[in-house]
C-alpha positions as a LaTeX table, in Angstrom:
\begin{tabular}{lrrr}
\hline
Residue & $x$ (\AA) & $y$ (\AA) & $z$ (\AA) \\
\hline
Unk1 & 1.72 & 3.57 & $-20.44$ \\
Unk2 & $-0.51$ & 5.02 & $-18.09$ \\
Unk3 & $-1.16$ & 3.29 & $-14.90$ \\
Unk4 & $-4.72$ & 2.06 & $-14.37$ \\
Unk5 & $-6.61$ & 2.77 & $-11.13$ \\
Unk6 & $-9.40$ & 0.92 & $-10.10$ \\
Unk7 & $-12.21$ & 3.44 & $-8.18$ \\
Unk8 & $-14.57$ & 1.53 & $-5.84$ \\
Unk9 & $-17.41$ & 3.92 & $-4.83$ \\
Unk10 & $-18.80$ & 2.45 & $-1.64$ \\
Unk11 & $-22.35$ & 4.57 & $-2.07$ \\
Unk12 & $-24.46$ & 2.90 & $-4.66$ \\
Unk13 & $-26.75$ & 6.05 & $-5.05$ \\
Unk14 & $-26.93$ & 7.73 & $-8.46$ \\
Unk15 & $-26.20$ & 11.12 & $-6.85$ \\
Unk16 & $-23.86$ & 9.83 & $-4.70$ \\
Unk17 & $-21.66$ & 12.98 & $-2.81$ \\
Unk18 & $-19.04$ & 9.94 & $-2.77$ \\
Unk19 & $-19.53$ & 9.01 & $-6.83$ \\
Unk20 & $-18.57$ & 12.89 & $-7.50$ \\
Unk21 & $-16.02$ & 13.33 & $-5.27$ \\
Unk22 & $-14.62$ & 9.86 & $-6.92$ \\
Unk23 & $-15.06$ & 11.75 & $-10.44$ \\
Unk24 & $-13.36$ & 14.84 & $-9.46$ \\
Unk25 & $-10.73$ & 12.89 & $-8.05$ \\
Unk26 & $-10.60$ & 11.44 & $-12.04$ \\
Unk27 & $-10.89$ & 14.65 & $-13.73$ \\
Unk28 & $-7.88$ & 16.24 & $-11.23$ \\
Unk29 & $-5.60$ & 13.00 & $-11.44$ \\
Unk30 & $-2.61$ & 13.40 & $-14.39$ \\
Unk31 & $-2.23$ & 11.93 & $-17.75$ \\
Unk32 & $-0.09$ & 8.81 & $-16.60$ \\
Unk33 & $-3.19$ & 7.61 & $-14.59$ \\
Unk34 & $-6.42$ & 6.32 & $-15.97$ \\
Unk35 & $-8.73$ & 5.94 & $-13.11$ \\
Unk36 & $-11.73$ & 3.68 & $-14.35$ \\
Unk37 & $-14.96$ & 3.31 & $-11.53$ \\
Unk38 & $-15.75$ & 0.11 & $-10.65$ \\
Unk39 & $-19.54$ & $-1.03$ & $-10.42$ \\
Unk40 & $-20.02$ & $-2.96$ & $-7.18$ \\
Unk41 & $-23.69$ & $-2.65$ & $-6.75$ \\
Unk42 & $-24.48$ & $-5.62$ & $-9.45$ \\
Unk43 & $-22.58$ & $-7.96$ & $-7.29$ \\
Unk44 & $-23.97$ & $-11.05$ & $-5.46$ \\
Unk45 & $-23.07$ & $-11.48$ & $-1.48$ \\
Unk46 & $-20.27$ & $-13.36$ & $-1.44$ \\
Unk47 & $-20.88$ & $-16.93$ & $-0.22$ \\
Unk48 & $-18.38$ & $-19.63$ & $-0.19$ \\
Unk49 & $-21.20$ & $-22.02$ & $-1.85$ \\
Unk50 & $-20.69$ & $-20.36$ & $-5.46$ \\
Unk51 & $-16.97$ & $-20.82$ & $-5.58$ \\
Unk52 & $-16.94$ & $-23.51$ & $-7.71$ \\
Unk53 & $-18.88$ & $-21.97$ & $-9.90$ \\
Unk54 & $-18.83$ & $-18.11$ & $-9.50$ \\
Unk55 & $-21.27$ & $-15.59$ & $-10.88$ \\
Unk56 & $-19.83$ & $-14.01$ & $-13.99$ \\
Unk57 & $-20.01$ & $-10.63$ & $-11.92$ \\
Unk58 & $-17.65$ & $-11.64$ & $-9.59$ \\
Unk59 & $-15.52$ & $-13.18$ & $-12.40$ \\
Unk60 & $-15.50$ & $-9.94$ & $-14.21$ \\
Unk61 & $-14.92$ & $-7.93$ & $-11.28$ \\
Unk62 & $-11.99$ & $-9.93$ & $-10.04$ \\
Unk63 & $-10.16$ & $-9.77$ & $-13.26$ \\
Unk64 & $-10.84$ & $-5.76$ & $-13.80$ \\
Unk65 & $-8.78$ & $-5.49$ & $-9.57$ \\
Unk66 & $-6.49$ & $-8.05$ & $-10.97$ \\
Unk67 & $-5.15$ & $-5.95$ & $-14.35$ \\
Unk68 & $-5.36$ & $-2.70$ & $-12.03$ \\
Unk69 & $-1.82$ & $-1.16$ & $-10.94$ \\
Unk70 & $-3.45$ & 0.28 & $-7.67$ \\
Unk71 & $-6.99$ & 0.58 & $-5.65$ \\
Unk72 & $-8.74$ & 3.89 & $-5.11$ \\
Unk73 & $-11.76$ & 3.88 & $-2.57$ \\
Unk74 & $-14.30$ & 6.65 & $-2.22$ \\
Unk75 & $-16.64$ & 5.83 & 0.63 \\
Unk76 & $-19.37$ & 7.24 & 2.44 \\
Unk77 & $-19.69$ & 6.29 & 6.59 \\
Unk78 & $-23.06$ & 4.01 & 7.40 \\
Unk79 & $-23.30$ & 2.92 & 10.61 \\
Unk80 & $-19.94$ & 4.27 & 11.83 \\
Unk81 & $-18.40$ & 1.57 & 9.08 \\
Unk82 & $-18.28$ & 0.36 & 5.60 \\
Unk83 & $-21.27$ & 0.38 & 3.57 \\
Unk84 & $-22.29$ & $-3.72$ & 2.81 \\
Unk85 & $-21.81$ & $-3.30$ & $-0.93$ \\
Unk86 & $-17.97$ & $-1.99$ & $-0.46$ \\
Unk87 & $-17.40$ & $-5.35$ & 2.27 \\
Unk88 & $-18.88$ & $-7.55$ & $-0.08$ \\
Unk89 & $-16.71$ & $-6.35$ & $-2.82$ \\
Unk90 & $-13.50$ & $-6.11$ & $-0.65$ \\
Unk91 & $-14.80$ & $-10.54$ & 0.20 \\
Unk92 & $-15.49$ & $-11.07$ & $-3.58$ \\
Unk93 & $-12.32$ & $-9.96$ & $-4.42$ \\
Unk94 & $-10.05$ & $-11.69$ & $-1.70$ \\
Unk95 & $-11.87$ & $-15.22$ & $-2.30$ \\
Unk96 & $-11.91$ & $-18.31$ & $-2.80$ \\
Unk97 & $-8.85$ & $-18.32$ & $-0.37$ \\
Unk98 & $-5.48$ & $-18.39$ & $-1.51$ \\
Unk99 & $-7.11$ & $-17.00$ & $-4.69$ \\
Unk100 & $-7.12$ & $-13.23$ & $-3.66$ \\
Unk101 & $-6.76$ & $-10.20$ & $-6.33$ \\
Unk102 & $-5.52$ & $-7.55$ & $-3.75$ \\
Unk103 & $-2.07$ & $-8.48$ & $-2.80$ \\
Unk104 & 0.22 & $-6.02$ & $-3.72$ \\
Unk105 & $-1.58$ & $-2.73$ & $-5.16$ \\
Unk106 & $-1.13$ & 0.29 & $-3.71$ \\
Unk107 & $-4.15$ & 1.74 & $-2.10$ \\
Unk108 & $-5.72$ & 4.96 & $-1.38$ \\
Unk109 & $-9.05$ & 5.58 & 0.66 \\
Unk110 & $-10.99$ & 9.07 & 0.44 \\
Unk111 & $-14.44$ & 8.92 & 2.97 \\
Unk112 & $-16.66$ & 11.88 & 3.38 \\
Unk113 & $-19.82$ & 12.46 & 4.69 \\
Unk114 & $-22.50$ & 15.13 & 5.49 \\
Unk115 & $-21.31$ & 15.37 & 8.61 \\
Unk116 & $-18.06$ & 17.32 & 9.84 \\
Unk117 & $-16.28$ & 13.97 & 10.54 \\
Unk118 & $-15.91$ & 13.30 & 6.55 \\
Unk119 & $-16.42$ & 9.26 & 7.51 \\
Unk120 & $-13.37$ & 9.03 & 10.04 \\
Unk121 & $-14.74$ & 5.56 & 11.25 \\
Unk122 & $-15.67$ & 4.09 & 7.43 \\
Unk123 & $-12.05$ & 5.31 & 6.60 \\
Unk124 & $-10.32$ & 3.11 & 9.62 \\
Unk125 & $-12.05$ & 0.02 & 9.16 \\
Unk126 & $-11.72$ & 0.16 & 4.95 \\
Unk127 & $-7.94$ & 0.77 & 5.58 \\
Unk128 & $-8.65$ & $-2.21$ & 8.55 \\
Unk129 & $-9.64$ & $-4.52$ & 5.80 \\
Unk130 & $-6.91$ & $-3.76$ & 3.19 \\
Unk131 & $-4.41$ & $-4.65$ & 5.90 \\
Unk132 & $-5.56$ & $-7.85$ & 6.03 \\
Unk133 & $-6.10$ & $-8.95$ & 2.35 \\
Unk134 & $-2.45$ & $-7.08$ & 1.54 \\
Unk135 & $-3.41$ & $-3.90$ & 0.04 \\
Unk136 & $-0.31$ & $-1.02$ & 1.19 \\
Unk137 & $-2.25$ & 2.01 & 1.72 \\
Unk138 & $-0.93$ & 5.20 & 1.28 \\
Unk139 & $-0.82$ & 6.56 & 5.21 \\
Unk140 & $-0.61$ & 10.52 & 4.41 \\
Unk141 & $-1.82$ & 12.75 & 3.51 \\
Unk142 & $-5.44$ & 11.58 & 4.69 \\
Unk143 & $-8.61$ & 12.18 & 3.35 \\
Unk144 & $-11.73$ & 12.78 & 5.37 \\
Unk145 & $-14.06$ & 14.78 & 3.80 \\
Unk146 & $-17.05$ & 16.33 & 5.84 \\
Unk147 & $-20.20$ & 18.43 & 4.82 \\
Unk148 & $-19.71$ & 16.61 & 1.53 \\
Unk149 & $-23.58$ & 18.14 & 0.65 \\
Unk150 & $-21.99$ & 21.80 & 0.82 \\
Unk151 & $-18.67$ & 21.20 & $-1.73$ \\
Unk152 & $-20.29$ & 21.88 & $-4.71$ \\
Unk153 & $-20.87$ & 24.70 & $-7.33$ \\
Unk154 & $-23.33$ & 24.62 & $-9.53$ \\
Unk155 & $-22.19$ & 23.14 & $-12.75$ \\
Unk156 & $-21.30$ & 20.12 & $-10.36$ \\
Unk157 & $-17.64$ & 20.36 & $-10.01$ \\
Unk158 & $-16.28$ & 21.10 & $-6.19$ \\
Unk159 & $-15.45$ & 23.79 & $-4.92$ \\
Unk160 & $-12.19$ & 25.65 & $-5.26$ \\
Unk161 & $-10.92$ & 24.88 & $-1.82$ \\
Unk162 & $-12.04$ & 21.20 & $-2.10$ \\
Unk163 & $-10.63$ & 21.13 & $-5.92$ \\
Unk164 & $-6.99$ & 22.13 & $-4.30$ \\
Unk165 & $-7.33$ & 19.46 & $-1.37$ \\
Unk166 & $-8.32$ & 16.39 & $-3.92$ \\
Unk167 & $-5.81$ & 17.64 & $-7.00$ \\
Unk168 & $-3.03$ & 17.56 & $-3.77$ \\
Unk169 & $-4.22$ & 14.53 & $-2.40$ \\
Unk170 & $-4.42$ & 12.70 & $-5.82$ \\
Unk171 & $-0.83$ & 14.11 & $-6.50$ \\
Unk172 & 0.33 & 12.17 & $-3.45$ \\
Unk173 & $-1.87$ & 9.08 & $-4.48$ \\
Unk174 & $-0.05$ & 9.03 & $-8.08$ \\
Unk175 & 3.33 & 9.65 & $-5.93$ \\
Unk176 & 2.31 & 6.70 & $-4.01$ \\
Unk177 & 1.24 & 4.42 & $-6.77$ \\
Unk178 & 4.46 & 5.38 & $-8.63$ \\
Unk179 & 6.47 & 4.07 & $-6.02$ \\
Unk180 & 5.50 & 0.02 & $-6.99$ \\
Unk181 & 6.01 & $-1.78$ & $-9.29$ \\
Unk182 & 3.57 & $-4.00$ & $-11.33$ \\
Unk183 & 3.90 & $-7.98$ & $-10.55$ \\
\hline
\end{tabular}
């Protein structure tokens, strides 16, 4: 049985660099993986008020991380740090406390940007976050991915050199992933 992958995308925009990138990495991954993305944009800001009585978003979205066998984030850089819509799905998902759906699934975080630092700062403080709410991340190879405007060819899939880096990177990813077991 394949092992399902849930794909946060921390760019909401329709022609999100970050949204391809997160569908090469799906086309590239192997036939034991299905790698599903995961809206985040439709979901309220967390607030400790609607606990009792959570939006169905956040009731859908916790149970789609909960019947995942491992996280995959693809993330632009804003601010030197995690886009608000990726933060308020990484609160969604570890609340109400004691109630958390991260514990325990391996983890993976891809950042680029158009910039030669490929989101170096967004990367640190998404894998700063996942230490917290108990998400292992996979440590190497890492993936920082810069002039993410230049990577493409024209019928929208990357380019060769970027193809090789994400199939090698997701290789290690499914490695990773492989190496836990589902509780």
């Amino acid at each position: 049985m394949a092992k399902k992958i849930a794909v946060l995308v921390g760019s909401l925009r329709k022609e999100s660099f970050n949204r391809k990138i997160a569908n090469e990495l799906i086309r590239l991954s192997s036939d034991g993986f299905d790698l599903e993305i995961i809206e985040i944009g439709n979901l309220p800001l967390y607030s400790e008020d609607l606990d009792q009585s959570p939006p169905q978003e956040w009731t859908d979205f916790r149970q789609k991380i909960k019947n995942s066998d491992g996280i995959l984030v693809v993330s632009p850089e804003y601010n030197r740090t995690i886009p608000g819509a990726l933060k308020n799905a990484i609160d969604v998902g570890s609340r109400p406390y004691g109630s958390s759906v991260w514990p325990g699934k391996p983890g993976g975080v891809v950042t680029s940007s158009i910039s030669s630092l490929g989101g170096l700062a967004a990367n640190h403080h998404i894998r700063q976050a996942f230490v917290f709410i108990d998400v292992p991340l996979m440590q190497q190879p890492e993936a920082y991915i810069g002039n993410s405007s230049q990577i493409w060819n024209d019928d929208g899939t990357a380019v060769e050199e970027t193809q090789k880096f994400l199939k090698d990177w997701m290789g290690a990813y499914e490695k990773w992933v492989n190496g836990f077991s589902k509780s």
